[in-house]
RNA sequence: GCCGAAGUGGCGGAACAGGCAGACGCGCACGACUCAAACUCGUGUUCCUUCGGGAGUGUGGGUUCGAUUCCCACCUUCGGCACCA
């Protein structure tokens, strides 16, 4: 053997070339093997390249994929590029380079970096969502949605990010900051395309129950969908116009003392009386100037203005004053609310500010009727001042009043969602063109399927110009077209789809990435899908992960896929922060690249360190010294193989012991990979390597068992450290790749210890350890325990009261102190 | 405010169907190698201690022979939602 010292850079570049030339990681359908699809969220190919934080996603899935392959599965482990959309375009704009060019450059660099760290992706299945062969099918799905009425155009108040210069969906905006991190998002009233995700609100909510996802992310989605069950009650103006309101508390309808409209409500103009018009107009103008963020601050003073009009409460025909108030949101429910100050905190505040009457209709337990409230009472209680419903418990009253509304056609049960429809229009260049034309005669016309793809025109000047309109509007040859229906003059929709349209179905494309008769080849899709394991960051909890579920539910309803949930199991890796505890970013200067770490320590050391540094799902800071520990471990491992020994005949006791340790190791490594507990998987390997170094390398000890153990160890290390494993495999005179070897099996019997150390406690305090055979009974352990001088000393003159014994675990001797 | 997750050495963390707390690694100290440093290797490393032992897993209670693990109350941190009627 020609072992030198461990030199990762030579080893790694050699095997990287070998693997590229071989078909080692090609995913193949059906050879009588079970399948396993293991996907990473596909990344935005940014020009900055990958940092070690990205690797925290790719390394663990690579370990699992390698493990599953060795376990005999057909593994689908592909990679692709979420190339359309804001992240890529932003980079192109700031660097003044066309996004086509930056995309191609970036994806090449990403692929290089991923190969550098030894990932086993099947590159023959690489996809790029910005290529016509891909986005053609994104458009095809759009048309499917359109035909079902699930894609529609509407003019509403939308979120608009002045930095991105585009509309955004509500999912992409939080506290006035867009998902790209820009402040100052505002509302604009412009036409835009929507996907009707709200039609699937209930289904998406119910589907969560059976998913193998973390409770954390399921709760985020539940919260986001925000289902409320209640009653829609129709109030009427004195002129007879219907004003429905949604309430979760129909039991309080007798307590309505005012009625509220959002200042934007379309009826405000109409019902405002002349003498109130000035005040109402002033208040509306003031509301319009408030930013949406200010408006949604709970602590704001509750204000409002009387419109001069009244509505009639259908339950008791009382006439109720109509006010406008900015705490009523135009976008939720009907933009109107019944004001019940006695039983709603916000209404109570408004009533207090304007001396409006407060009518108690739910009696708090333990109080007497007529006592005044000094805050709104929100809990349950006995109904009072509620006509025929008096005396009922409020929860039952809710049902009875709802029944009453339904039988008298005054209202009905209703479910309301907080989630809004998904706004898909982007007034940006780098996206999938929306396949719609506007004809002078026919109006809005979908592009026929056979005319797809609607190609994105190549434009030198792709930047938004501040007009608020899509740059595509400046490409005359793109815009001007003929109507597919009447051949008349028409123009194309110039908005593109946000990138989340592409990512809503890309996982299906991996099953047949070059198929051109449809978005995917049916048989391949049925073979590989749904995704068995999906891994990525938590930041997509209500973006990609909700959209993709919606999209797949729709495809299931269309009969295009035989399942509703696209991702059977989902795991979210923890974030890897810089050494300063902050997110890695170029502007902070705390970015650590895999390139620099691979150069200094080797890819295997980087992989081992990232697996070992913390539990998979936990945030952790990078530690410059930590990776060196991983490198030392690999050195120690290497040295096990590079040392030479004198031959020796069998040392039977040591052989048996070693065999046992090996079977424990196989069990530990296997189980911990499957459970995504990579940190303890690595520590098990470290312990084993330490053990070999300490106990089996001193002296001239080299038996058949030892050889076999070393050989198995190479296989066990292979998923985590593929390069060193491959090199050792060949250095130890094996043919073929270690990565296609069968994973070793463990034998539970062989892994069992023959003797155990039983801790002996006296009055609950550890005093001694005794070594006994594994299944020793109480008597045997007692004998051993009472022989121990330590135990004798601690019992002393005391009298043994009781002995507690848990076989194989512990003995606790209880004594009375003299 | 509501919902969720989590608090263990100097640091990352391990152990939890209740049973030896601190595995493994980093750092640090000392030693070996070296002219020297780095690397590497070895030994030690929770705290206190009169060297017998005592204390100890965010805080205070509880259940138990026994609690990091279970129960109650609280504190802190981090996430999500947040005027949703």
mmCIF file with all atom_site columns, N, CA and C in Angstrom, chain A residues 155-217:
data_model
loop_
_atom_site.group_PDB
_atom_site.id
_atom_site.type_symbol
_atom_site.label_atom_id
_atom_site.label_alt_id
_atom_site.label_comp_id
_atom_site.label_asym_id
_atom_site.label_entity_id
_atom_site.label_seq_id
_atom_site.pdbx_PDB_ins_code
_atom_site.Cartn_x
_atom_site.Cartn_y
_atom_site.Cartn_z
_atom_site.occupancy
_atom_site.B_iso_or_equiv
_atom_site.pdbx_formal_charge
_atom_site.auth_seq_id
_atom_site.auth_comp_id
_atom_site.auth_asym_id
_atom_site.auth_atom_id
_atom_site.pdbx_PDB_model_num
ATOM 1   N N  . UNK A 1 155 ? -59.131 44.472 -10.371 1.00 0.00 ? 155 UNK A N  1
ATOM 2   C CA . UNK A 1 155 ? -58.508 45.735 -9.967  1.00 0.00 ? 155 UNK A CA 1
ATOM 3   C C  . UNK A 1 155 ? -58.838 45.992 -8.508  1.00 0.00 ? 155 UNK A C  1
ATOM 4   N N  . UNK A 1 156 ? -57.828 45.913 -7.692  1.00 0.00 ? 156 UNK A N  1
ATOM 5   C CA . UNK A 1 156 ? -58.000 46.086 -6.248  1.00 0.00 ? 156 UNK A CA 1
ATOM 6   C C  . UNK A 1 156 ? -56.866 46.928 -5.704  1.00 0.00 ? 156 UNK A C  1
ATOM 7   N N  . UNK A 1 157 ? -56.970 47.156 -4.411  1.00 0.00 ? 157 UNK A N  1
ATOM 8   C CA . UNK A 1 157 ? -55.832 47.770 -3.722  1.00 0.00 ? 157 UNK A CA 1
ATOM 9   C C  . UNK A 1 157 ? -54.817 46.669 -3.446  1.00 0.00 ? 157 UNK A C  1
ATOM 10  N N  . UNK A 1 158 ? -53.666 46.783 -4.075  1.00 0.00 ? 158 UNK A N  1
ATOM 11  C CA . UNK A 1 158 ? -52.636 45.741 -3.963  1.00 0.00 ? 158 UNK A CA 1
ATOM 12  C C  . UNK A 1 158 ? -51.422 46.272 -3.241  1.00 0.00 ? 158 UNK A C  1
ATOM 13  N N  . UNK A 1 159 ? -50.663 45.328 -2.695  1.00 0.00 ? 159 UNK A N  1
ATOM 14  C CA . UNK A 1 159 ? -49.333 45.699 -2.185  1.00 0.00 ? 159 UNK A CA 1
ATOM 15  C C  . UNK A 1 159 ? -48.431 46.034 -3.374  1.00 0.00 ? 159 UNK A C  1
ATOM 16  N N  . UNK A 1 160 ? -47.672 47.094 -3.183  1.00 0.00 ? 160 UNK A N  1
ATOM 17  C CA . UNK A 1 160 ? -46.729 47.538 -4.206  1.00 0.00 ? 160 UNK A CA 1
ATOM 18  C C  . UNK A 1 160 ? -45.412 47.853 -3.521  1.00 0.00 ? 160 UNK A C  1
ATOM 19  N N  . UNK A 1 161 ? -44.340 47.229 -4.000  1.00 0.00 ? 161 UNK A N  1
ATOM 20  C CA . UNK A 1 161 ? -43.020 47.524 -3.432  1.00 0.00 ? 161 UNK A CA 1
ATOM 21  C C  . UNK A 1 161 ? -42.317 48.502 -4.358  1.00 0.00 ? 161 UNK A C  1
ATOM 22  N N  . UNK A 1 162 ? -42.044 49.721 -3.888  1.00 0.00 ? 162 UNK A N  1
ATOM 23  C CA . UNK A 1 162 ? -41.410 50.732 -4.745  1.00 0.00 ? 162 UNK A CA 1
ATOM 24  C C  . UNK A 1 162 ? -39.989 50.331 -5.135  1.00 0.00 ? 162 UNK A C  1
ATOM 25  N N  . UNK A 1 163 ? -39.335 49.518 -4.317  1.00 0.00 ? 163 UNK A N  1
ATOM 26  C CA . UNK A 1 163 ? -37.973 49.102 -4.668  1.00 0.00 ? 163 UNK A CA 1
ATOM 27  C C  . UNK A 1 163 ? -38.009 48.036 -5.759  1.00 0.00 ? 163 UNK A C  1
ATOM 28  N N  . UNK A 1 164 ? -38.865 47.030 -5.540  1.00 0.00 ? 164 UNK A N  1
ATOM 29  C CA . UNK A 1 164 ? -39.004 45.984 -6.565  1.00 0.00 ? 164 UNK A CA 1
ATOM 30  C C  . UNK A 1 164 ? -39.768 46.503 -7.783  1.00 0.00 ? 164 UNK A C  1
ATOM 31  N N  . UNK A 1 165 ? -40.479 47.610 -7.622  1.00 0.00 ? 165 UNK A N  1
ATOM 32  C CA . UNK A 1 165 ? -41.340 48.170 -8.669  1.00 0.00 ? 165 UNK A CA 1
ATOM 33  C C  . UNK A 1 165 ? -42.320 47.138 -9.221  1.00 0.00 ? 165 UNK A C  1
ATOM 34  N N  . UNK A 1 166 ? -42.980 46.478 -8.319  1.00 0.00 ? 166 UNK A N  1
ATOM 35  C CA . UNK A 1 166 ? -43.977 45.517 -8.755  1.00 0.00 ? 166 UNK A CA 1
ATOM 36  C C  . UNK A 1 166 ? -45.011 45.303 -7.653  1.00 0.00 ? 166 UNK A C  1
ATOM 37  N N  . UNK A 1 167 ? -46.157 44.765 -8.064  1.00 0.00 ? 167 UNK A N  1
ATOM 38  C CA . UNK A 1 167 ? -47.132 44.314 -7.081  1.00 0.00 ? 167 UNK A CA 1
ATOM 39  C C  . UNK A 1 167 ? -46.622 43.027 -6.445  1.00 0.00 ? 167 UNK A C  1
ATOM 40  N N  . UNK A 1 168 ? -47.097 42.780 -5.238  1.00 0.00 ? 168 UNK A N  1
ATOM 41  C CA . UNK A 1 168 ? -46.699 41.583 -4.514  1.00 0.00 ? 168 UNK A CA 1
ATOM 42  C C  . UNK A 1 168 ? -47.935 40.950 -3.898  1.00 0.00 ? 168 UNK A C  1
ATOM 43  N N  . UNK A 1 169 ? -47.866 39.666 -3.645  1.00 0.00 ? 169 UNK A N  1
ATOM 44  C CA . UNK A 1 169 ? -48.988 39.027 -2.969  1.00 0.00 ? 169 UNK A CA 1
ATOM 45  C C  . UNK A 1 169 ? -48.910 39.326 -1.477  1.00 0.00 ? 169 UNK A C  1
ATOM 46  N N  . UNK A 1 170 ? -50.050 39.193 -0.801  1.00 0.00 ? 170 UNK A N  1
ATOM 47  C CA . UNK A 1 170 ? -50.065 39.480 0.634   1.00 0.00 ? 170 UNK A CA 1
ATOM 48  C C  . UNK A 1 170 ? -49.110 38.553 1.377   1.00 0.00 ? 170 UNK A C  1
ATOM 49  N N  . UNK A 1 171 ? -48.865 37.378 0.808   1.00 0.00 ? 171 UNK A N  1
ATOM 50  C CA . UNK A 1 171 ? -47.965 36.416 1.444   1.00 0.00 ? 171 UNK A CA 1
ATOM 51  C C  . UNK A 1 171 ? -46.529 36.925 1.460   1.00 0.00 ? 171 UNK A C  1
ATOM 52  N N  . UNK A 1 172 ? -46.252 37.835 0.517   1.00 0.00 ? 172 UNK A N  1
ATOM 53  C CA . UNK A 1 172 ? -44.872 38.281 0.356   1.00 0.00 ? 172 UNK A CA 1
ATOM 54  C C  . UNK A 1 172 ? -44.577 39.570 1.120   1.00 0.00 ? 172 UNK A C  1
ATOM 55  N N  . UNK A 1 173 ? -45.553 40.044 1.902   1.00 0.00 ? 173 UNK A N  1
ATOM 56  C CA . UNK A 1 173 ? -45.375 41.287 2.631   1.00 0.00 ? 173 UNK A CA 1
ATOM 57  C C  . UNK A 1 173 ? -45.665 41.051 4.103   1.00 0.00 ? 173 UNK A C  1
ATOM 58  N N  . UNK A 1 174 ? -44.784 41.553 4.943   1.00 0.00 ? 174 UNK A N  1
ATOM 59  C CA . UNK A 1 174 ? -45.008 41.433 6.373   1.00 0.00 ? 174 UNK A CA 1
ATOM 60  C C  . UNK A 1 174 ? -44.539 42.714 7.044   1.00 0.00 ? 174 UNK A C  1
ATOM 61  N N  . UNK A 1 175 ? -45.412 43.352 7.809   1.00 0.00 ? 175 UNK A N  1
ATOM 62  C CA . UNK A 1 175 ? -45.092 44.578 8.543   1.00 0.00 ? 175 UNK A CA 1
ATOM 63  C C  . UNK A 1 175 ? -44.471 45.645 7.650   1.00 0.00 ? 175 UNK A C  1
ATOM 64  N N  . UNK A 1 176 ? -45.007 45.759 6.423   1.00 0.00 ? 176 UNK A N  1
ATOM 65  C CA . UNK A 1 176 ? -44.553 46.819 5.539   1.00 0.00 ? 176 UNK A CA 1
ATOM 66  C C  . UNK A 1 176 ? -43.218 46.544 4.866   1.00 0.00 ? 176 UNK A C  1
ATOM 67  N N  . UNK A 1 177 ? -42.720 45.312 5.043   1.00 0.00 ? 177 UNK A N  1
ATOM 68  C CA . UNK A 1 177 ? -41.454 44.942 4.429   1.00 0.00 ? 177 UNK A CA 1
ATOM 69  C C  . UNK A 1 177 ? -41.724 43.794 3.460   1.00 0.00 ? 177 UNK A C  1
ATOM 70  N N  . UNK A 1 178 ? -41.196 43.905 2.244   1.00 0.00 ? 178 UNK A N  1
ATOM 71  C CA . UNK A 1 178 ? -41.441 42.841 1.280   1.00 0.00 ? 178 UNK A CA 1
ATOM 72  C C  . UNK A 1 178 ? -40.508 41.670 1.543   1.00 0.00 ? 178 UNK A C  1
ATOM 73  N N  . UNK A 1 179 ? -40.800 40.536 0.945   1.00 0.00 ? 179 UNK A N  1
ATOM 74  C CA . UNK A 1 179 ? -40.031 39.320 1.225   1.00 0.00 ? 179 UNK A CA 1
ATOM 75  C C  . UNK A 1 179 ? -38.584 39.426 0.805   1.00 0.00 ? 179 UNK A C  1
ATOM 76  N N  . UNK A 1 180 ? -38.266 40.448 0.004   1.00 0.00 ? 180 UNK A N  1
ATOM 77  C CA . UNK A 1 180 ? -36.880 40.663 -0.387  1.00 0.00 ? 180 UNK A CA 1
ATOM 78  C C  . UNK A 1 180 ? -36.186 41.593 0.594   1.00 0.00 ? 180 UNK A C  1
ATOM 79  N N  . UNK A 1 181 ? -36.948 42.051 1.596   1.00 0.00 ? 181 UNK A N  1
ATOM 80  C CA . UNK A 1 181 ? -36.348 42.866 2.648   1.00 0.00 ? 181 UNK A CA 1
ATOM 81  C C  . UNK A 1 181 ? -36.448 44.368 2.438   1.00 0.00 ? 181 UNK A C  1
ATOM 82  N N  . UNK A 1 182 ? -37.277 44.794 1.484   1.00 0.00 ? 182 UNK A N  1
ATOM 83  C CA . UNK A 1 182 ? -37.396 46.239 1.238   1.00 0.00 ? 182 UNK A CA 1
ATOM 84  C C  . UNK A 1 182 ? -38.479 46.863 2.110   1.00 0.00 ? 182 UNK A C  1
ATOM 85  N N  . UNK A 1 183 ? -38.169 48.006 2.675   1.00 0.00 ? 183 UNK A N  1
ATOM 86  C CA . UNK A 1 183 ? -39.127 48.751 3.480   1.00 0.00 ? 183 UNK A CA 1
ATOM 87  C C  . UNK A 1 183 ? -40.064 49.545 2.566   1.00 0.00 ? 183 UNK A C  1
ATOM 88  N N  . UNK A 1 184 ? -41.109 50.079 3.186   1.00 0.00 ? 184 UNK A N  1
ATOM 89  C CA . UNK A 1 184 ? -41.919 51.078 2.486   1.00 0.00 ? 184 UNK A CA 1
ATOM 90  C C  . UNK A 1 184 ? -42.890 50.523 1.468   1.00 0.00 ? 184 UNK A C  1
ATOM 91  N N  . UNK A 1 185 ? -43.352 49.302 1.664   1.00 0.00 ? 185 UNK A N  1
ATOM 92  C CA . UNK A 1 185 ? -44.350 48.740 0.759   1.00 0.00 ? 185 UNK A CA 1
ATOM 93  C C  . UNK A 1 185 ? -45.667 49.507 0.959   1.00 0.00 ? 185 UNK A C  1
ATOM 94  N N  . UNK A 1 186 ? -46.310 49.854 -0.148  1.00 0.00 ? 186 UNK A N  1
ATOM 95  C CA . UNK A 1 186 ? -47.547 50.648 -0.074  1.00 0.00 ? 186 UNK A CA 1
ATOM 96  C C  . UNK A 1 186 ? -48.672 49.937 -0.826  1.00 0.00 ? 186 UNK A C  1
ATOM 97  N N  . UNK A 1 187 ? -49.852 50.547 -0.789  1.00 0.00 ? 187 UNK A N  1
ATOM 98  C CA . UNK A 1 187 ? -50.972 49.971 -1.535  1.00 0.00 ? 187 UNK A CA 1
ATOM 99  C C  . UNK A 1 187 ? -51.251 50.804 -2.776  1.00 0.00 ? 187 UNK A C  1
ATOM 100 N N  . UNK A 1 188 ? -51.569 50.095 -3.847  1.00 0.00 ? 188 UNK A N  1
ATOM 101 C CA . UNK A 1 188 ? -51.892 50.769 -5.100  1.00 0.00 ? 188 UNK A CA 1
ATOM 102 C C  . UNK A 1 188 ? -53.103 50.095 -5.703  1.00 0.00 ? 188 UNK A C  1
ATOM 103 N N  . UNK A 1 189 ? -53.921 50.876 -6.354  1.00 0.00 ? 189 UNK A N  1
ATOM 104 C CA . UNK A 1 189 ? -55.100 50.297 -6.982  1.00 0.00 ? 189 UNK A CA 1
ATOM 105 C C  . UNK A 1 189 ? -54.844 50.124 -8.463  1.00 0.00 ? 189 UNK A C  1
ATOM 106 N N  . UNK A 1 190 ? -54.469 48.920 -8.861  1.00 0.00 ? 190 UNK A N  1
ATOM 107 C CA . UNK A 1 190 ? -54.202 48.630 -10.265 1.00 0.00 ? 190 UNK A CA 1
ATOM 108 C C  . UNK A 1 190 ? -54.689 47.229 -10.586 1.00 0.00 ? 190 UNK A C  1
ATOM 109 N N  . UNK A 1 191 ? -54.916 46.965 -11.881 1.00 0.00 ? 191 UNK A N  1
ATOM 110 C CA . UNK A 1 191 ? -55.368 45.614 -12.244 1.00 0.00 ? 191 UNK A CA 1
ATOM 111 C C  . UNK A 1 191 ? -54.239 44.608 -12.116 1.00 0.00 ? 191 UNK A C  1
ATOM 112 N N  . UNK A 1 192 ? -54.588 43.399 -11.705 1.00 0.00 ? 192 UNK A N  1
ATOM 113 C CA . UNK A 1 192 ? -53.576 42.359 -11.535 1.00 0.00 ? 192 UNK A CA 1
ATOM 114 C C  . UNK A 1 192 ? -54.232 40.993 -11.617 1.00 0.00 ? 192 UNK A C  1
ATOM 115 N N  . UNK A 1 193 ? -53.409 39.995 -11.893 1.00 0.00 ? 193 UNK A N  1
ATOM 116 C CA . UNK A 1 193 ? -53.883 38.621 -11.970 1.00 0.00 ? 193 UNK A CA 1
ATOM 117 C C  . UNK A 1 193 ? -53.754 37.916 -10.623 1.00 0.00 ? 193 UNK A C  1
ATOM 118 N N  . UNK A 1 194 ? -54.770 37.106 -10.343 1.00 0.00 ? 194 UNK A N  1
ATOM 119 C CA . UNK A 1 194 ? -54.799 36.370 -9.080  1.00 0.00 ? 194 UNK A CA 1
ATOM 120 C C  . UNK A 1 194 ? -55.020 34.891 -9.325  1.00 0.00 ? 194 UNK A C  1
ATOM 121 N N  . UNK A 1 195 ? -54.489 34.067 -8.407  1.00 0.00 ? 195 UNK A N  1
ATOM 122 C CA . UNK A 1 195 ? -54.897 32.675 -8.321  1.00 0.00 ? 195 UNK A CA 1
ATOM 123 C C  . UNK A 1 195 ? -55.813 32.544 -7.116  1.00 0.00 ? 195 UNK A C  1
ATOM 124 N N  . UNK A 1 196 ? -56.921 31.861 -7.302  1.00 0.00 ? 196 UNK A N  1
ATOM 125 C CA . UNK A 1 196 ? -57.942 31.788 -6.261  1.00 0.00 ? 196 UNK A CA 1
ATOM 126 C C  . UNK A 1 196 ? -57.594 30.705 -5.230  1.00 0.00 ? 196 UNK A C  1
ATOM 127 N N  . UNK A 1 197 ? -56.553 30.958 -4.466  1.00 0.00 ? 197 UNK A N  1
ATOM 128 C CA . UNK A 1 197 ? -56.114 29.978 -3.461  1.00 0.00 ? 197 UNK A CA 1
ATOM 129 C C  . UNK A 1 197 ? -57.155 29.858 -2.346  1.00 0.00 ? 197 UNK A C  1
ATOM 130 N N  . UNK A 1 198 ? -57.950 30.905 -2.162  1.00 0.00 ? 198 UNK A N  1
ATOM 131 C CA . UNK A 1 198 ? -58.945 30.865 -1.082  1.00 0.00 ? 198 UNK A CA 1
ATOM 132 C C  . UNK A 1 198 ? -59.999 29.780 -1.325  1.00 0.00 ? 198 UNK A C  1
ATOM 133 N N  . UNK A 1 199 ? -60.159 29.374 -2.593  1.00 0.00 ? 199 UNK A N  1
ATOM 134 C CA . UNK A 1 199 ? -61.118 28.310 -2.873  1.00 0.00 ? 199 UNK A CA 1
ATOM 135 C C  . UNK A 1 199 ? -60.677 27.002 -2.223  1.00 0.00 ? 199 UNK A C  1
ATOM 136 N N  . UNK A 1 200 ? -59.374 26.926 -1.883  1.00 0.00 ? 200 UNK A N  1
ATOM 137 C CA . UNK A 1 200 ? -58.835 25.714 -1.276  1.00 0.00 ? 200 UNK A CA 1
ATOM 138 C C  . UNK A 1 200 ? -58.505 25.898 0.206   1.00 0.00 ? 200 UNK A C  1
ATOM 139 N N  . UNK A 1 201 ? -59.040 26.978 0.789   1.00 0.00 ? 201 UNK A N  1
ATOM 140 C CA . UNK A 1 201 ? -58.718 27.266 2.195   1.00 0.00 ? 201 UNK A CA 1
ATOM 141 C C  . UNK A 1 201 ? -58.987 26.091 3.117   1.00 0.00 ? 201 UNK A C  1
ATOM 142 N N  . UNK A 1 202 ? -60.175 25.564 3.052   1.00 0.00 ? 202 UNK A N  1
ATOM 143 C CA . UNK A 1 202 ? -60.558 24.463 3.923   1.00 0.00 ? 202 UNK A CA 1
ATOM 144 C C  . UNK A 1 202 ? -59.722 23.223 3.659   1.00 0.00 ? 202 UNK A C  1
ATOM 145 N N  . UNK A 1 203 ? -59.561 22.895 2.386   1.00 0.00 ? 203 UNK A N  1
ATOM 146 C CA . UNK A 1 203 ? -58.820 21.693 2.015   1.00 0.00 ? 203 UNK A CA 1
ATOM 147 C C  . UNK A 1 203 ? -57.376 21.793 2.474   1.00 0.00 ? 203 UNK A C  1
ATOM 148 N N  . UNK A 1 204 ? -56.775 22.962 2.262   1.00 0.00 ? 204 UNK A N  1
ATOM 149 C CA . UNK A 1 204 ? -55.373 23.134 2.651   1.00 0.00 ? 204 UNK A CA 1
ATOM 150 C C  . UNK A 1 204 ? -55.210 23.045 4.168   1.00 0.00 ? 204 UNK A C  1
ATOM 151 N N  . UNK A 1 205 ? -56.225 23.509 4.868   1.00 0.00 ? 205 UNK A N  1
ATOM 152 C CA . UNK A 1 205 ? -56.193 23.438 6.328   1.00 0.00 ? 205 UNK A CA 1
ATOM 153 C C  . UNK A 1 205 ? -56.334 21.993 6.798   1.00 0.00 ? 205 UNK A C  1
ATOM 154 N N  . UNK A 1 206 ? -57.330 21.303 6.289   1.00 0.00 ? 206 UNK A N  1
ATOM 155 C CA . UNK A 1 206 ? -57.563 19.922 6.711   1.00 0.00 ? 206 UNK A CA 1
ATOM 156 C C  . UNK A 1 206 ? -56.400 19.004 6.344   1.00 0.00 ? 206 UNK A C  1
ATOM 157 N N  . UNK A 1 207 ? -55.821 19.257 5.176   1.00 0.00 ? 207 UNK A N  1
ATOM 158 C CA . UNK A 1 207 ? -54.722 18.403 4.711   1.00 0.00 ? 207 UNK A CA 1
ATOM 159 C C  . UNK A 1 207 ? -53.519 18.418 5.624   1.00 0.00 ? 207 UNK A C  1
ATOM 160 N N  . UNK A 1 208 ? -53.374 19.485 6.397   1.00 0.00 ? 208 UNK A N  1
ATOM 161 C CA . UNK A 1 208 ? -52.207 19.601 7.282   1.00 0.00 ? 208 UNK A CA 1
ATOM 162 C C  . UNK A 1 208 ? -52.167 18.504 8.338   1.00 0.00 ? 208 UNK A C  1
ATOM 163 N N  . UNK A 1 209 ? -53.361 18.067 8.760   1.00 0.00 ? 209 UNK A N  1
ATOM 164 C CA . UNK A 1 209 ? -53.426 17.153 9.894   1.00 0.00 ? 209 UNK A CA 1
ATOM 165 C C  . UNK A 1 209 ? -52.572 15.904 9.705   1.00 0.00 ? 209 UNK A C  1
ATOM 166 N N  . UNK A 1 210 ? -52.600 15.352 8.495   1.00 0.00 ? 210 UNK A N  1
ATOM 167 C CA . UNK A 1 210 ? -51.932 14.063 8.289   1.00 0.00 ? 210 UNK A CA 1
ATOM 168 C C  . UNK A 1 210 ? -50.514 14.193 7.741   1.00 0.00 ? 210 UNK A C  1
ATOM 169 N N  . UNK A 1 211 ? -50.041 15.411 7.580   1.00 0.00 ? 211 UNK A N  1
ATOM 170 C CA . UNK A 1 211 ? -48.715 15.584 6.992   1.00 0.00 ? 211 UNK A CA 1
ATOM 171 C C  . UNK A 1 211 ? -47.626 15.351 8.026   1.00 0.00 ? 211 UNK A C  1
ATOM 172 N N  . UNK A 1 212 ? -46.536 14.745 7.563   1.00 0.00 ? 212 UNK A N  1
ATOM 173 C CA . UNK A 1 212 ? -45.377 14.546 8.433   1.00 0.00 ? 212 UNK A CA 1
ATOM 174 C C  . UNK A 1 212 ? -44.479 15.775 8.330   1.00 0.00 ? 212 UNK A C  1
ATOM 175 N N  . UNK A 1 213 ? -45.020 16.878 8.802   1.00 0.00 ? 213 UNK A N  1
ATOM 176 C CA . UNK A 1 213 ? -44.278 18.137 8.833   1.00 0.00 ? 213 UNK A CA 1
ATOM 177 C C  . UNK A 1 213 ? -44.168 18.557 10.297  1.00 0.00 ? 213 UNK A C  1
ATOM 178 N N  . UNK A 1 214 ? -43.281 19.489 10.590  1.00 0.00 ? 214 UNK A N  1
ATOM 179 C CA . UNK A 1 214 ? -43.148 19.935 11.980  1.00 0.00 ? 214 UNK A CA 1
ATOM 180 C C  . UNK A 1 214 ? -44.406 20.703 12.396  1.00 0.00 ? 214 UNK A C  1
ATOM 181 N N  . UNK A 1 215 ? -44.723 20.628 13.684  1.00 0.00 ? 215 UNK A N  1
ATOM 182 C CA . UNK A 1 215 ? -45.872 21.368 14.199  1.00 0.00 ? 215 UNK A CA 1
ATOM 183 C C  . UNK A 1 215 ? -45.685 22.857 13.977  1.00 0.00 ? 215 UNK A C  1
ATOM 184 N N  . UNK A 1 216 ? -44.450 23.263 14.052  1.00 0.00 ? 216 UNK A N  1
ATOM 185 C CA . UNK A 1 216 ? -44.157 24.687 13.884  1.00 0.00 ? 216 UNK A CA 1
ATOM 186 C C  . UNK A 1 216 ? -44.680 25.192 12.544  1.00 0.00 ? 216 UNK A C  1
ATOM 187 N N  . UNK A 1 217 ? -44.315 24.486 11.488  1.00 0.00 ? 217 UNK A N  1
ATOM 188 C CA . UNK A 1 217 ? -44.683 24.985 10.168  1.00 0.00 ? 217 UNK A CA 1
ATOM 189 C C  . UNK A 1 217 ? -46.166 24.747 9.893   1.00 0.00 ? 217 UNK A C  1
#
